[in-house]
Amino acid sequence: EAGVTQFPSHSVIEKGQTVTLRCDPISGHDNLYWYRRVMGKEIKFLLHFVKESKQDESGMPNNRFLAERTGGTYSTLKVQPAELEDSGVYFCASSRNTYGYTFGSGTRLTVV
Amino acid sequence: SQELEQSPQSLIVQEGKNLTINCTSSKTLYGLYWYKQKYGEGLIFLMMLQKGGEEKSHEKITAKLDEKKQQSSLHITASQPSHAGIYLCGADMRGAGSYQLTFGKGTKLSVIP
């Protein structure tokens, strides 16, 4: 089966601009997650979708971050406006159930 | 303070040597995952442990979860250059079917031929 696909793989934007990251989960996986790793820190949970519904968004840092999953398929994570501290690697993962996480390759976001 | 401590932070070993990476928490680990990451790639799933005392092996990699479910180790036997990368432990620390994983900072492994 195809894995979790994320794009772009890299994005460099200026502070104040908007960036949208996309994640295509494995077909049939109802659960979709966003995580991120900022420089020098551990990977941290952002949010969890079950189909198109946000199940848990306790990790979203602030209201500059907006995640959507229209139709319960692919998901987007928009950062608007981007700040320097948003730089890092954003990972998406999907699973059919609790214990079957598959991660994507990540999007490396650099805000300058 | 970190909820999941990984040690060591980095490790350089000669090819053929054995090595161990540890993942420790002061809280119960309801599900413990080991992942490997190479630069530019996603997290590759290695193993998942759930029960206290559980041990799993795949090829030359063995992972264990202690009886108290607060510490896990990853052991590589006869290391090879292909084992190089960043090893991450991730855990469900909430239980009750939580989907949220907490990660350690990772251990960077280099294997010298």
PDB file of C-alpha atoms in Angstrom:
ATOM      1  CA  GLU A   1       0.000   0.000   0.000  1.00  0.00           C
ATOM      2  CA  ALA A   2       1.122   3.576  -0.569  1.00  0.00           C
ATOM      3  CA  GLY A   3       2.472   5.298   2.521  1.00  0.00           C
ATOM      4  CA  VAL A   4       1.615   8.619   4.087  1.00  0.00           C
ATOM      5  CA  THR A   5       2.494  11.390   1.653  1.00  0.00           C
ATOM      6  CA  GLN A   6       3.371  14.905   2.682  1.00  0.00           C
ATOM      7  CA  PHE A   7       4.138  17.932   0.560  1.00  0.00           C
ATOM      8  CA  PRO A   8       5.927  20.061   0.111  1.00  0.00           C
ATOM      9  CA  SER A   9       8.999  18.338   1.506  1.00  0.00           C
ATOM     10  CA  HIS A  10      10.609  21.722   2.149  1.00  0.00           C
ATOM     11  CA  SER A  11       9.213  25.233   2.424  1.00  0.00           C
ATOM     12  CA  VAL A  12      11.020  28.486   3.081  1.00  0.00           C
ATOM     13  CA  ILE A  13       8.809  31.496   3.742  1.00  0.00           C
ATOM     14  CA  GLU A  14       9.175  34.939   5.207  1.00  0.00           C
ATOM     15  CA  LYS A  15       7.818  35.886   8.570  1.00  0.00           C
ATOM     16  CA  GLY A  16       4.234  37.044   8.233  1.00  0.00           C
ATOM     17  CA  GLN A  17       3.476  34.931   5.164  1.00  0.00           C
ATOM     18  CA  THR A  18       1.061  32.023   4.988  1.00  0.00           C
ATOM     19  CA  VAL A  19       2.015  28.410   4.369  1.00  0.00           C
ATOM     20  CA  THR A  20      -0.194  25.380   3.825  1.00  0.00           C
ATOM     21  CA  LEU A  21       1.096  21.877   4.379  1.00  0.00           C
ATOM     22  CA  ARG A  22      -0.691  18.888   2.981  1.00  0.00           C
ATOM     23  CA  CYS A  23      -0.921  15.287   4.123  1.00  0.00           C
ATOM     24  CA  ASP A  24      -2.409  12.339   2.260  1.00  0.00           C
ATOM     25  CA  PRO A  25      -2.947   9.435   4.652  1.00  0.00           C
ATOM     26  CA  ILE A  26      -2.965   5.765   3.799  1.00  0.00           C
ATOM     27  CA  SER A  27      -6.238   4.878   2.130  1.00  0.00           C
ATOM     28  CA  GLY A  28      -8.749   3.556   4.634  1.00  0.00           C
ATOM     29  CA  HIS A  29      -7.051   5.088   7.667  1.00  0.00           C
ATOM     30  CA  ASP A  30      -9.679   7.071   9.537  1.00  0.00           C
ATOM     31  CA  ASN A  31      -7.172   8.448  12.049  1.00  0.00           C
ATOM     32  CA  LEU A  32      -4.842  11.232  10.982  1.00  0.00           C
ATOM     33  CA  TYR A  33      -2.366  13.046  13.208  1.00  0.00           C
ATOM     34  CA  TRP A  34      -0.110  16.063  12.967  1.00  0.00           C
ATOM     35  CA  TYR A  35       3.109  16.304  14.960  1.00  0.00           C
ATOM     36  CA  ARG A  36       6.007  18.710  14.768  1.00  0.00           C
ATOM     37  CA  ARG A  37       9.596  18.877  15.846  1.00  0.00           C
ATOM     38  CA  VAL A  38      11.171  22.256  16.446  1.00  0.00           C
ATOM     39  CA  MET A  39      14.940  22.664  16.673  1.00  0.00           C
ATOM     40  CA  GLY A  40      16.470  20.864  19.611  1.00  0.00           C
ATOM     41  CA  LYS A  41      13.162  19.643  20.991  1.00  0.00           C
ATOM     42  CA  GLU A  42      11.291  16.387  20.904  1.00  0.00           C
ATOM     43  CA  ILE A  43       8.511  15.590  18.455  1.00  0.00           C
ATOM     44  CA  LYS A  44       5.253  16.938  19.843  1.00  0.00           C
ATOM     45  CA  PHE A  45       1.634  16.130  19.134  1.00  0.00           C
ATOM     46  CA  LEU A  46      -0.478  18.818  17.477  1.00  0.00           C
ATOM     47  CA  LEU A  47      -3.838  17.243  16.737  1.00  0.00           C
ATOM     48  CA  HIS A  48      -5.798  14.152  15.823  1.00  0.00           C
ATOM     49  CA  PHE A  49      -8.593  13.711  13.292  1.00  0.00           C
ATOM     50  CA  VAL A  50     -11.048  10.856  13.136  1.00  0.00           C
ATOM     51  CA  LYS A  51     -12.366  11.065   9.608  1.00  0.00           C
ATOM     52  CA  GLU A  52     -13.220  14.727   9.179  1.00  0.00           C
ATOM     53  CA  SER A  53     -13.708  15.495  12.886  1.00  0.00           C
ATOM     54  CA  LYS A  54     -11.085  16.943  15.197  1.00  0.00           C
ATOM     55  CA  GLN A  55     -10.836  14.447  18.024  1.00  0.00           C
ATOM     56  CA  ASP A  56      -8.075  16.158  19.971  1.00  0.00           C
ATOM     57  CA  GLU A  57      -6.434  19.473  19.156  1.00  0.00           C
ATOM     58  CA  SER A  58      -4.837  20.012  22.545  1.00  0.00           C
ATOM     59  CA  GLY A  59      -1.354  20.323  21.044  1.00  0.00           C
ATOM     60  CA  MET A  60      -2.075  23.169  18.636  1.00  0.00           C
ATOM     61  CA  PRO A  61       0.196  26.016  19.767  1.00  0.00           C
ATOM     62  CA  ASN A  62      -2.089  28.975  19.006  1.00  0.00           C
ATOM     63  CA  ASN A  63      -4.789  30.257  16.680  1.00  0.00           C
ATOM     64  CA  ARG A  64      -2.324  30.930  13.875  1.00  0.00           C
ATOM     65  CA  PHE A  65      -2.522  27.218  13.134  1.00  0.00           C
ATOM     66  CA  LEU A  66      -5.568  25.809  11.348  1.00  0.00           C
ATOM     67  CA  ALA A  67      -5.983  22.158  10.415  1.00  0.00           C
ATOM     68  CA  GLU A  68      -8.685  20.781   8.203  1.00  0.00           C
ATOM     69  CA  ARG A  69      -9.613  17.413   6.812  1.00  0.00           C
ATOM     70  CA  THR A  70     -12.360  17.887   4.294  1.00  0.00           C
ATOM     71  CA  GLY A  71     -14.260  14.730   3.435  1.00  0.00           C
ATOM     72  CA  GLY A  72     -12.125  12.704   5.774  1.00  0.00           C
ATOM     73  CA  THR A  73      -9.398  12.160   3.213  1.00  0.00           C
ATOM     74  CA  TYR A  74      -6.363  14.427   2.950  1.00  0.00           C
ATOM     75  CA  SER A  75      -5.578  17.060   5.549  1.00  0.00           C
ATOM     76  CA  THR A  76      -4.064  20.523   5.410  1.00  0.00           C
ATOM     77  CA  LEU A  77      -2.284  22.474   8.102  1.00  0.00           C
ATOM     78  CA  LYS A  78      -2.186  26.202   7.523  1.00  0.00           C
ATOM     79  CA  VAL A  79       0.057  28.594   9.414  1.00  0.00           C
ATOM     80  CA  GLN A  80      -1.050  32.218   9.119  1.00  0.00           C
ATOM     81  CA  PRO A  81       0.847  34.414   9.731  1.00  0.00           C
ATOM     82  CA  ALA A  82       4.032  32.402  10.150  1.00  0.00           C
ATOM     83  CA  GLU A  83       6.480  33.359  12.892  1.00  0.00           C
ATOM     84  CA  LEU A  84      10.147  32.453  13.277  1.00  0.00           C
ATOM     85  CA  GLU A  85       9.407  29.984  16.071  1.00  0.00           C
ATOM     86  CA  ASP A  86       7.195  27.974  13.723  1.00  0.00           C
ATOM     87  CA  SER A  87      10.271  26.633  11.939  1.00  0.00           C
ATOM     88  CA  GLY A  88      10.686  22.903  12.274  1.00  0.00           C
ATOM     89  CA  VAL A  89       9.657  19.612  10.741  1.00  0.00           C
ATOM     90  CA  TYR A  90       5.946  18.876  10.553  1.00  0.00           C
ATOM     91  CA  PHE A  91       5.035  15.210  10.470  1.00  0.00           C
ATOM     92  CA  CYS A  92       1.756  13.653   9.546  1.00  0.00           C
ATOM     93  CA  ALA A  93       0.776  10.125  10.521  1.00  0.00           C
ATOM     94  CA  SER A  94      -2.246   7.925   9.968  1.00  0.00           C
ATOM     95  CA  SER A  95      -3.611   4.762  11.493  1.00  0.00           C
ATOM     96  CA  ARG A  96      -6.517   2.401  11.174  1.00  0.00           C
ATOM     97  CA  ASN A  97      -6.639   1.867  14.926  1.00  0.00           C
ATOM     98  CA  THR A  98      -4.798   2.939  18.065  1.00  0.00           C
ATOM     99  CA  TYR A  99      -1.589   1.015  17.531  1.00  0.00           C
ATOM    100  CA  GLY A 100      -0.845   1.192  13.841  1.00  0.00           C
ATOM    101  CA  TYR A 101       0.817   4.554  13.316  1.00  0.00           C
ATOM    102  CA  THR A 102       2.542   5.184   9.954  1.00  0.00           C
ATOM    103  CA  PHE A 103       4.424   8.444   9.610  1.00  0.00           C
ATOM    104  CA  GLY A 104       5.115  10.495   6.510  1.00  0.00           C
ATOM    105  CA  SER A 105       8.517  11.925   5.608  1.00  0.00           C
ATOM    106  CA  GLY A 106       7.677  15.323   7.028  1.00  0.00           C
ATOM    107  CA  THR A 107       7.694  18.883   5.741  1.00  0.00           C
ATOM    108  CA  ARG A 108      10.681  20.973   6.761  1.00  0.00           C
ATOM    109  CA  LEU A 109       9.410  24.522   7.306  1.00  0.00           C
ATOM    110  CA  THR A 110      11.853  27.389   7.595  1.00  0.00           C
ATOM    111  CA  VAL A 111      10.547  30.840   8.460  1.00  0.00           C
ATOM    112  CA  VAL A 112      13.038  33.640   7.790  1.00  0.00           C
TER     113      VAL A 112
ATOM    114  CA  SER B   1      11.418  18.278  32.590  1.00  0.00           C
ATOM    115  CA  GLN B   2      10.979  15.731  29.840  1.00  0.00           C
ATOM    116  CA  GLU B   3       8.396  13.004  30.220  1.00  0.00           C
ATOM    117  CA  LEU B   4      10.437  10.517  28.186  1.00  0.00           C
ATOM    118  CA  GLU B   5      14.196  10.529  28.623  1.00  0.00           C
ATOM    119  CA  GLN B   6      16.337   8.841  26.014  1.00  0.00           C
ATOM    120  CA  SER B   7      19.957   7.940  26.533  1.00  0.00           C
ATOM    121  CA  PRO B   8      22.498   8.302  25.224  1.00  0.00           C
ATOM    122  CA  GLN B   9      21.869  11.363  23.048  1.00  0.00           C
ATOM    123  CA  SER B  10      24.404  10.108  20.534  1.00  0.00           C
ATOM    124  CA  LEU B  11      26.413   6.983  20.040  1.00  0.00           C
ATOM    125  CA  ILE B  12      29.326   6.067  17.787  1.00  0.00           C
ATOM    126  CA  VAL B  13      30.130   2.390  17.515  1.00  0.00           C
ATOM    127  CA  GLN B  14      32.439   0.226  15.467  1.00  0.00           C
ATOM    128  CA  GLU B  15      30.735  -2.059  12.980  1.00  0.00           C
ATOM    129  CA  GLY B  16      30.065  -5.434  14.551  1.00  0.00           C
ATOM    130  CA  LYS B  17      29.698  -4.098  18.097  1.00  0.00           C
ATOM    131  CA  ASN B  18      26.552  -4.385  20.195  1.00  0.00           C
ATOM    132  CA  LEU B  19      24.772  -1.359  21.602  1.00  0.00           C
ATOM    133  CA  THR B  20      21.822  -0.428  23.798  1.00  0.00           C
ATOM    134  CA  ILE B  21      19.580   2.642  23.793  1.00  0.00           C
ATOM    135  CA  ASN B  22      17.336   3.392  26.761  1.00  0.00           C
ATOM    136  CA  CYS B  23      14.008   5.150  27.127  1.00  0.00           C
ATOM    137  CA  THR B  24      12.858   6.014  30.659  1.00  0.00           C
ATOM    138  CA  SER B  25       9.818   7.622  32.226  1.00  0.00           C
ATOM    139  CA  SER B  26       8.558   8.278  35.739  1.00  0.00           C
ATOM    140  CA  LYS B  27       5.072   7.464  34.489  1.00  0.00           C
ATOM    141  CA  THR B  28       3.469   4.295  33.158  1.00  0.00           C
ATOM    142  CA  LEU B  29       4.007   3.616  29.481  1.00  0.00           C
ATOM    143  CA  TYR B  30       0.784   2.148  28.140  1.00  0.00           C
ATOM    144  CA  GLY B  31       2.174   1.545  24.675  1.00  0.00           C
ATOM    145  CA  LEU B  32       5.818   1.996  23.771  1.00  0.00           C
ATOM    146  CA  TYR B  33       6.979   2.454  20.182  1.00  0.00           C
ATOM    147  CA  TRP B  34      10.454   2.431  18.721  1.00  0.00           C
ATOM    148  CA  TYR B  35      11.083   4.295  15.468  1.00  0.00           C
ATOM    149  CA  LYS B  36      14.103   4.910  13.307  1.00  0.00           C
ATOM    150  CA  GLN B  37      14.605   8.022  11.236  1.00  0.00           C
ATOM    151  CA  LYS B  38      17.088   8.730   8.501  1.00  0.00           C
ATOM    152  CA  TYR B  39      17.669  12.273   7.270  1.00  0.00           C
ATOM    153  CA  GLY B  40      14.896  13.426   4.970  1.00  0.00           C
ATOM    154  CA  GLU B  41      12.795  10.377   5.653  1.00  0.00           C
ATOM    155  CA  GLY B  42       9.844   9.672   7.861  1.00  0.00           C
ATOM    156  CA  LEU B  43       9.789   7.723  11.067  1.00  0.00           C
ATOM    157  CA  ILE B  44      10.136   4.032  10.274  1.00  0.00           C
ATOM    158  CA  PHE B  45       8.259   1.811  12.705  1.00  0.00           C
ATOM    159  CA  LEU B  46      10.447  -0.788  14.374  1.00  0.00           C
ATOM    160  CA  MET B  47       8.483  -2.337  17.228  1.00  0.00           C
ATOM    161  CA  MET B  48       5.663  -1.747  19.668  1.00  0.00           C
ATOM    162  CA  LEU B  49       5.508  -3.082  23.229  1.00  0.00           C
ATOM    163  CA  GLN B  50       2.510  -3.061  25.523  1.00  0.00           C
ATOM    164  CA  LYS B  51       2.874  -5.585  28.297  1.00  0.00           C
ATOM    165  CA  GLY B  52       5.231  -5.402  31.245  1.00  0.00           C
ATOM    166  CA  GLY B  53       8.185  -7.711  30.654  1.00  0.00           C
ATOM    167  CA  GLU B  54       7.462  -7.946  26.939  1.00  0.00           C
ATOM    168  CA  GLU B  55      10.342  -8.504  24.547  1.00  0.00           C
ATOM    169  CA  LYS B  56      10.297  -8.442  20.755  1.00  0.00           C
ATOM    170  CA  SER B  57      12.995  -9.054  18.182  1.00  0.00           C
ATOM    171  CA  HIS B  58      13.323  -8.348  14.511  1.00  0.00           C
ATOM    172  CA  GLU B  59      16.496  -9.328  12.725  1.00  0.00           C
ATOM    173  CA  LYS B  60      19.294  -7.968  14.928  1.00  0.00           C
ATOM    174  CA  ILE B  61      17.171  -5.554  16.954  1.00  0.00           C
ATOM    175  CA  THR B  62      15.562  -6.480  20.286  1.00  0.00           C
ATOM    176  CA  ALA B  63      13.285  -4.239  22.303  1.00  0.00           C
ATOM    177  CA  LYS B  64      12.182  -4.806  25.891  1.00  0.00           C
ATOM    178  CA  LEU B  65       9.689  -3.164  28.211  1.00  0.00           C
ATOM    179  CA  ASP B  66      10.346  -3.599  31.930  1.00  0.00           C
ATOM    180  CA  GLU B  67       7.846  -5.157  34.320  1.00  0.00           C
ATOM    181  CA  LYS B  68       6.856  -1.789  35.752  1.00  0.00           C
ATOM    182  CA  LYS B  69       6.277  -0.405  32.222  1.00  0.00           C
ATOM    183  CA  GLN B  70       8.423   2.643  32.877  1.00  0.00           C
ATOM    184  CA  GLN B  71      11.556   1.775  30.970  1.00  0.00           C
ATOM    185  CA  SER B  72      12.339   0.316  27.579  1.00  0.00           C
ATOM    186  CA  SER B  73      15.593  -0.646  25.942  1.00  0.00           C
ATOM    187  CA  LEU B  74      16.537  -1.202  22.335  1.00  0.00           C
ATOM    188  CA  HIS B  75      19.473  -3.505  21.733  1.00  0.00           C
ATOM    189  CA  ILE B  76      21.261  -3.930  18.421  1.00  0.00           C
ATOM    190  CA  THR B  77      23.514  -6.936  18.006  1.00  0.00           C
ATOM    191  CA  ALA B  78      26.493  -6.890  15.637  1.00  0.00           C
ATOM    192  CA  SER B  79      25.772  -3.386  14.358  1.00  0.00           C
ATOM    193  CA  GLN B  80      26.067  -2.562  10.655  1.00  0.00           C
ATOM    194  CA  PRO B  81      26.326   0.760   8.789  1.00  0.00           C
ATOM    195  CA  SER B  82      22.683   0.295   7.752  1.00  0.00           C
ATOM    196  CA  HIS B  83      21.702   0.666  11.410  1.00  0.00           C
ATOM    197  CA  ALA B  84      22.888   4.276  11.461  1.00  0.00           C
ATOM    198  CA  GLY B  85      20.203   6.893  12.013  1.00  0.00           C
ATOM    199  CA  ILE B  86      18.156   8.498  14.765  1.00  0.00           C
ATOM    200  CA  TYR B  87      16.269   6.165  17.058  1.00  0.00           C
ATOM    201  CA  LEU B  88      13.179   7.535  18.755  1.00  0.00           C
ATOM    202  CA  CYS B  89      10.976   6.125  21.448  1.00  0.00           C
ATOM    203  CA  GLY B  90       7.374   7.249  21.587  1.00  0.00           C
ATOM    204  CA  ALA B  91       4.774   6.307  24.157  1.00  0.00           C
ATOM    205  CA  ASP B  92       1.117   6.492  24.986  1.00  0.00           C
ATOM    206  CA  MET B  93       1.325   7.975  28.457  1.00  0.00           C
ATOM    207  CA  ARG B  94      -2.357   8.607  28.955  1.00  0.00           C
ATOM    208  CA  GLY B  95      -3.792   5.154  28.561  1.00  0.00           C
ATOM    209  CA  ALA B  96      -7.515   4.593  28.091  1.00  0.00           C
ATOM    210  CA  GLY B  97      -7.076   4.226  24.348  1.00  0.00           C
ATOM    211  CA  SER B  98      -5.341   7.573  23.897  1.00  0.00           C
ATOM    212  CA  TYR B  99      -3.965   8.143  20.410  1.00  0.00           C
ATOM    213  CA  GLN B 100      -1.500  10.830  21.450  1.00  0.00           C
ATOM    214  CA  LEU B 101       2.172   9.823  21.557  1.00  0.00           C
ATOM    215  CA  THR B 102       4.873  11.469  23.645  1.00  0.00           C
ATOM    216  CA  PHE B 103       8.386  11.232  22.206  1.00  0.00           C
ATOM    217  CA  GLY B 104      11.905  11.255  23.532  1.00  0.00           C
ATOM    218  CA  LYS B 105      14.481  13.523  21.915  1.00  0.00           C
ATOM    219  CA  GLY B 106      16.109  10.679  20.060  1.00  0.00           C
ATOM    220  CA  THR B 107      19.467   8.919  19.957  1.00  0.00           C
ATOM    221  CA  LYS B 108      21.750   9.545  16.995  1.00  0.00           C
ATOM    222  CA  LEU B 109      23.596   6.358  16.090  1.00  0.00           C
ATOM    223  CA  SER B 110      26.671   6.325  13.871  1.00  0.00           C
ATOM    224  CA  VAL B 111      28.289   3.034  12.853  1.00  0.00           C
ATOM    225  CA  ILE B 112      31.895   3.193  11.708  1.00  0.00           C
ATOM    226  CA  PRO B 113      32.898   0.545   9.145  1.00  0.00           C
TER     227      PRO B 113
END
